[in-house]
Amino acid sequence: MDPGLQPARVAAPNGVAAVRVEHLTRIYEGGDQPVTALAGVDAAFGSGTFTAVMGRSGSGKSTLLQTAAGLDRPTSGRVWIGDSELSRLSESQLTRLRRTKIGFVFQAFNLVGALTVEENITLPLRLSGVRPDRRWLAEVVDRVGVGGRLRHRPAELSGGQQQRVAIARALAMRPTVVFADEPTGALDGQTAADVLVLLKSIVDDHGQTIIMVTHDQVAASYADRVMVLADGRISADTGGQA
Ligand SMILES: Nc1ncnc2c1ncn2[C@@H]1O[C@H](COP(=O)(O)OP(=O)(O)OP(=O)(O)O)[C@@H](O)[C@H]1O
């Protein structure tokens, strides 16, 4: 772990963390034996911070991301996105919150091949029926550097460009938090570095909050906090606890 890492800012200026999890537990039933993927995780992710979540395969990283992002319900424990506590929300409220407050970036980009770059970026807005904030969108497109490719299809772009489009799409709604699962896993070293510089600059310049799962120490070095999971628990954390 990089000893030069800065301690995380845990809370937003108004005292509300962008994301908070309390005693988060996820047990998968159904197999021969129940699997405890998360065993009571407590953590707060301050507004404007960039956290890398690391740990060996099977340590619970994806499960933490999925439950914190409201894609999966925990077995017990609670999750807040800003001041919304997810277990209090109905499925439709949760879907709305995911669409408006949360951005996702995945290893496999997950762009829609039949849509243009511009249509991909504005898809979350159309799905939520939200009127686009044209100035913000222009800023996002400019920031990720895909302005010259708006009418192209994803297949016409390089992997790095596709991931930049996915990042623009994740930011289109001005979400409270962006969850990124191995966002550079499919990219070569230089392209990965460019994408990580972009993510970091979005945190530094726009106060965006990013939680990124990665296996890669180099990728983690761009974050201002590194949290390590082992057997569903936090085994190391350069930032503050909840
Ligand atoms: N749907 C599921 N059903 C049963 N067990 C599961 C399920 N999803 C995950 N697990 C188990 O939960 C544990 C944590 O899995 P998780 O995917 O969160 O780990 P991870 O740290 O993200 O791993 P990797 O780095 O390999 O992606 C593992 O033991 C995994 O086998």
Coordinates of C-alpha atoms and ligand atoms in Angstrom, one line a residue:
M1 CA 0.0 0.0 0.0
D2 CA 1.3 3.5 -0.8
P3 CA 2.4 5.1 2.4
G4 CA 1.8 8.5 0.8
L5 CA -2.0 7.9 0.6
Q6 CA -4.0 10.7 2.2
P7 CA -6.5 9.9 4.9
A8 CA -10.0 10.1 3.4
R9 CA -12.4 12.9 4.1
V10 CA -15.1 10.8 5.8
A11 CA -18.1 13.1 5.8
A12 CA -19.4 15.8 3.5
P13 CA -19.3 19.4 4.7
N14 CA -22.9 19.0 5.9
G15 CA -21.9 15.9 7.8
V16 CA -23.6 13.3 5.5
A17 CA -21.4 10.7 3.9
A18 CA -22.0 10.0 0.2
V19 CA -22.4 6.3 1.1
R20 CA -22.5 4.6 4.5
V21 CA -22.8 1.0 5.3
E22 CA -23.5 -0.3 8.8
H23 CA -23.0 -3.9 9.9
L24 CA -23.4 -5.0 6.3
T25 CA -23.9 -8.7 6.0
R26 CA -24.6 -10.8 3.0
I27 CA -25.1 -14.6 3.3
Y28 CA -25.7 -16.5 0.1
E29 CA -28.0 -19.5 0.8
G30 CA -28.9 -22.2 -1.6
G31 CA -25.7 -24.1 -2.1
D32 CA -24.6 -27.0 0.1
Q33 CA -23.5 -24.6 2.7
P34 CA -24.4 -20.9 3.2
V35 CA -21.6 -18.6 2.1
T36 CA -20.9 -15.5 4.2
A37 CA -19.7 -13.0 1.6
L38 CA -19.9 -10.0 3.9
A39 CA -19.6 -10.4 7.6
G40 CA -20.6 -7.1 9.2
V41 CA -18.9 -4.3 7.3
D42 CA -19.0 -0.7 8.7
A43 CA -17.7 2.1 6.5
A44 CA -18.4 5.6 5.4
F45 CA -17.4 7.1 2.1
G46 CA -17.1 10.9 2.3
S47 CA -18.3 13.1 -0.5
G48 CA -15.5 13.9 -2.9
T49 CA -13.4 10.9 -2.1
F50 CA -12.0 8.2 -4.3
T51 CA -11.7 4.8 -2.6
A52 CA -10.2 1.6 -4.0
V53 CA -11.6 -1.6 -2.6
M54 CA -9.0 -4.5 -2.8
G55 CA -8.7 -8.0 -1.5
R56 CA -8.2 -11.5 -2.8
S57 CA -10.7 -13.2 -5.0
G58 CA -13.8 -14.2 -3.0
S59 CA -13.1 -11.6 -0.3
G60 CA -16.4 -9.9 -0.8
K61 CA -15.5 -6.9 -3.0
S62 CA -18.2 -7.3 -5.6
T63 CA -20.8 -8.2 -3.0
L64 CA -19.9 -5.0 -1.1
L65 CA -20.3 -3.0 -4.3
Q66 CA -23.6 -4.6 -5.3
T67 CA -25.2 -4.2 -1.8
A68 CA -23.9 -0.7 -1.3
A69 CA -25.3 0.3 -4.8
G70 CA -28.7 -1.2 -4.1
L71 CA -28.3 -3.9 -6.8
D72 CA -28.6 -6.6 -4.2
R73 CA -30.3 -6.5 -0.8
P74 CA -28.1 -7.4 2.2
T75 CA -29.0 -10.2 4.6
S76 CA -28.8 -7.7 7.4
G77 CA -27.3 -4.3 8.0
R78 CA -28.1 -1.0 6.4
V79 CA -26.9 1.2 3.5
W80 CA -27.3 4.9 3.1
I81 CA -26.9 6.8 -0.2
G82 CA -26.7 10.4 1.1
D83 CA -29.5 10.5 3.6
S84 CA -31.6 7.7 1.9
E85 CA -31.6 4.4 3.8
L86 CA -32.1 1.7 1.2
S87 CA -34.0 -0.9 3.2
R88 CA -36.8 1.7 3.7
L89 CA -37.3 2.0 -0.1
S90 CA -39.7 0.0 -2.2
E91 CA -38.3 -1.7 -5.3
S92 CA -39.6 1.2 -7.5
Q93 CA -38.1 3.8 -5.2
L94 CA -34.8 1.9 -5.1
T95 CA -34.8 1.7 -8.9
R96 CA -35.3 5.4 -9.1
L97 CA -32.6 6.1 -6.6
R98 CA -30.2 3.9 -8.5
R99 CA -30.9 5.7 -11.7
T100 CA -30.6 9.2 -10.3
K101 CA -28.1 9.0 -7.5
I102 CA -25.7 6.2 -8.6
G103 CA -23.5 5.8 -11.6
F104 CA -22.0 2.4 -12.6
V105 CA -18.8 1.6 -14.6
F106 CA -18.0 -2.0 -15.3
Q107 CA -14.9 -3.8 -16.7
A108 CA -16.9 -4.8 -19.8
F109 CA -18.1 -1.2 -20.5
N110 CA -21.7 -2.4 -21.0
L111 CA -22.5 0.1 -23.7
V112 CA -25.5 -0.5 -26.0
G113 CA -24.1 -1.4 -29.4
A114 CA -27.1 -0.2 -31.4
L115 CA -27.0 3.3 -29.9
T116 CA -24.6 6.1 -30.7
V117 CA -22.1 7.4 -28.2
E118 CA -24.3 10.4 -27.5
E119 CA -27.4 8.1 -27.1
N120 CA -25.4 5.9 -24.7
I121 CA -24.3 8.8 -22.6
T122 CA -27.9 10.2 -22.3
L123 CA -29.5 6.8 -21.8
P124 CA -29.8 7.2 -18.0
L125 CA -31.6 10.5 -18.4
R126 CA -34.1 9.1 -20.9
L127 CA -34.7 6.0 -18.7
S128 CA -35.5 8.3 -15.8
G129 CA -37.4 10.9 -17.8
V130 CA -35.1 13.6 -16.6
R131 CA -34.5 16.6 -18.7
P132 CA -30.8 16.8 -19.6
D133 CA -28.7 19.5 -18.0
R134 CA -27.0 20.5 -21.3
R135 CA -24.2 22.4 -19.7
W136 CA -23.3 19.5 -17.4
L137 CA -23.5 17.0 -20.3
A138 CA -21.2 19.2 -22.5
E139 CA -18.8 19.5 -19.6
V140 CA -18.8 15.7 -19.1
V141 CA -18.4 15.0 -22.8
D142 CA -15.5 17.5 -22.9
R143 CA -13.9 16.1 -19.8
V144 CA -13.9 12.5 -21.0
G145 CA -12.7 13.6 -24.4
V146 CA -15.2 11.8 -26.7
G147 CA -16.7 15.0 -28.2
G148 CA -15.5 14.1 -31.7
R149 CA -17.2 10.7 -31.6
L150 CA -20.7 11.4 -30.5
R151 CA -22.3 10.0 -33.6
H152 CA -20.2 6.9 -33.7
R153 CA -21.3 3.4 -32.4
P154 CA -19.3 1.9 -29.5
A155 CA -17.8 -0.8 -31.8
E156 CA -16.1 1.9 -33.8
L157 CA -14.2 3.1 -30.7
S158 CA -11.1 1.7 -28.9
G159 CA -11.5 0.0 -25.5
G160 CA -10.2 3.1 -23.7
Q161 CA -12.6 5.4 -25.6
Q162 CA -15.5 3.0 -24.8
Q163 CA -14.7 3.1 -21.1
R164 CA -14.6 6.9 -21.3
V165 CA -18.1 6.9 -22.8
A166 CA -19.2 4.5 -20.0
I167 CA -17.7 7.0 -17.5
A168 CA -19.6 9.9 -19.2
R169 CA -22.8 7.8 -19.0
A170 CA -22.2 7.1 -15.3
L171 CA -21.8 10.9 -14.7
A172 CA -24.7 12.1 -16.9
M173 CA -27.1 12.2 -14.0
R174 CA -24.6 14.0 -11.7
P175 CA -24.9 11.0 -9.3
T176 CA -24.0 11.1 -5.6
V177 CA -21.6 8.2 -6.1
V178 CA -20.0 6.2 -9.0
F179 CA -19.4 2.5 -8.3
A180 CA -16.7 1.1 -10.6
D181 CA -16.0 -2.6 -10.8
E182 CA -12.6 -3.3 -12.3
P183 CA -13.0 -0.3 -14.7
T184 CA -9.5 -0.8 -16.1
G185 CA -9.5 -4.6 -16.1
A186 CA -9.9 -4.8 -19.8
L187 CA -7.5 -2.0 -20.8
D188 CA -3.7 -2.0 -21.5
G189 CA -1.4 -0.2 -19.0
Q190 CA -1.3 3.2 -20.7
T191 CA -5.0 3.3 -21.5
A192 CA -5.8 2.2 -18.0
A193 CA -3.6 5.0 -16.6
D194 CA -5.5 7.6 -18.8
V195 CA -8.8 6.3 -17.5
L196 CA -7.6 6.4 -13.9
V197 CA -6.3 10.0 -14.3
L198 CA -9.8 10.9 -15.6
L199 CA -11.5 9.3 -12.7
K200 CA -9.2 11.0 -10.2
S201 CA -9.7 14.4 -11.9
I202 CA -13.5 14.0 -11.7
V203 CA -13.2 13.5 -7.9
D204 CA -10.7 16.4 -7.5
D205 CA -12.4 18.9 -9.8
H206 CA -16.1 18.0 -9.4
G207 CA -16.2 16.6 -5.9
Q208 CA -17.6 13.3 -7.3
T209 CA -17.4 10.3 -5.0
I210 CA -16.0 7.1 -6.5
I211 CA -15.8 3.6 -5.0
M212 CA -13.7 1.3 -7.3
V213 CA -13.0 -2.4 -6.9
T214 CA -9.7 -3.3 -8.3
H215 CA -7.1 -6.1 -8.1
D216 CA -4.4 -3.8 -9.4
Q217 CA -2.1 -2.0 -7.0
V218 CA -1.2 0.6 -9.6
A219 CA -4.9 1.4 -10.2
A220 CA -5.4 1.6 -6.4
S221 CA -2.6 4.1 -6.1
Y222 CA -4.8 6.7 -7.9
A223 CA -7.3 6.5 -5.1
D224 CA -7.0 8.6 -1.9
R225 CA -8.1 5.7 0.2
V226 CA -7.5 1.9 0.0
M227 CA -9.8 -0.5 1.8
V228 CA -8.8 -4.1 1.8
L229 CA -11.4 -6.9 2.4
A230 CA -10.6 -10.4 3.7
D231 CA -13.3 -13.0 4.3
G232 CA -16.0 -10.5 4.1
R233 CA -14.4 -8.1 6.6
I234 CA -12.3 -4.9 6.3
S235 CA -8.7 -6.1 7.1
A236 CA -7.0 -2.8 6.3
D237 CA -8.2 0.8 5.6
T238 CA -6.2 3.9 5.0
G239 CA -9.4 6.0 5.6
G240 CA -11.7 6.6 8.6
Q241 CA -14.3 4.2 9.8
A242 CA -18.0 4.9 10.1
Ligands
LIG1 N1 -24.7 -15.6 -6.1 C1 -23.9 -16.2 -5.3 N2 -24.2 -17.4 -4.7 C2 -23.4 -18.0 -3.8 N3 -22.2 -17.5 -3.5 C3 -21.8 -16.4 -4.0 C4 -22.6 -15.6 -4.9 N4 -21.9 -14.5 -5.3 C5 -20.8 -14.5 -4.6 N5 -20.7 -15.6 -3.8 C6 -19.6 -16.0 -2.9 O1 -19.4 -14.9 -2.0 C7 -18.0 -14.8 -1.7 C8 -17.6 -13.3 -2.1 O2 -17.8 -13.2 -3.5 P1 -17.5 -11.8 -4.3 O3 -17.9 -12.0 -5.7 O4 -18.1 -10.7 -3.5 O5 -15.9 -11.7 -4.1 P2 -14.8 -10.8 -4.8 O6 -13.9 -10.3 -3.8 O7 -15.6 -9.7 -5.6 O8 -14.1 -11.8 -5.8 P3 -13.4 -11.6 -7.2 O9 -12.2 -10.8 -7.0 O10 -13.1 -13.0 -7.6 O11 -14.4 -11.0 -8.2 C9 -17.3 -15.8 -2.6 O12 -17.0 -16.9 -1.7 C10 -18.3 -16.2 -3.6 O13 -18.1 -17.5 -4.1

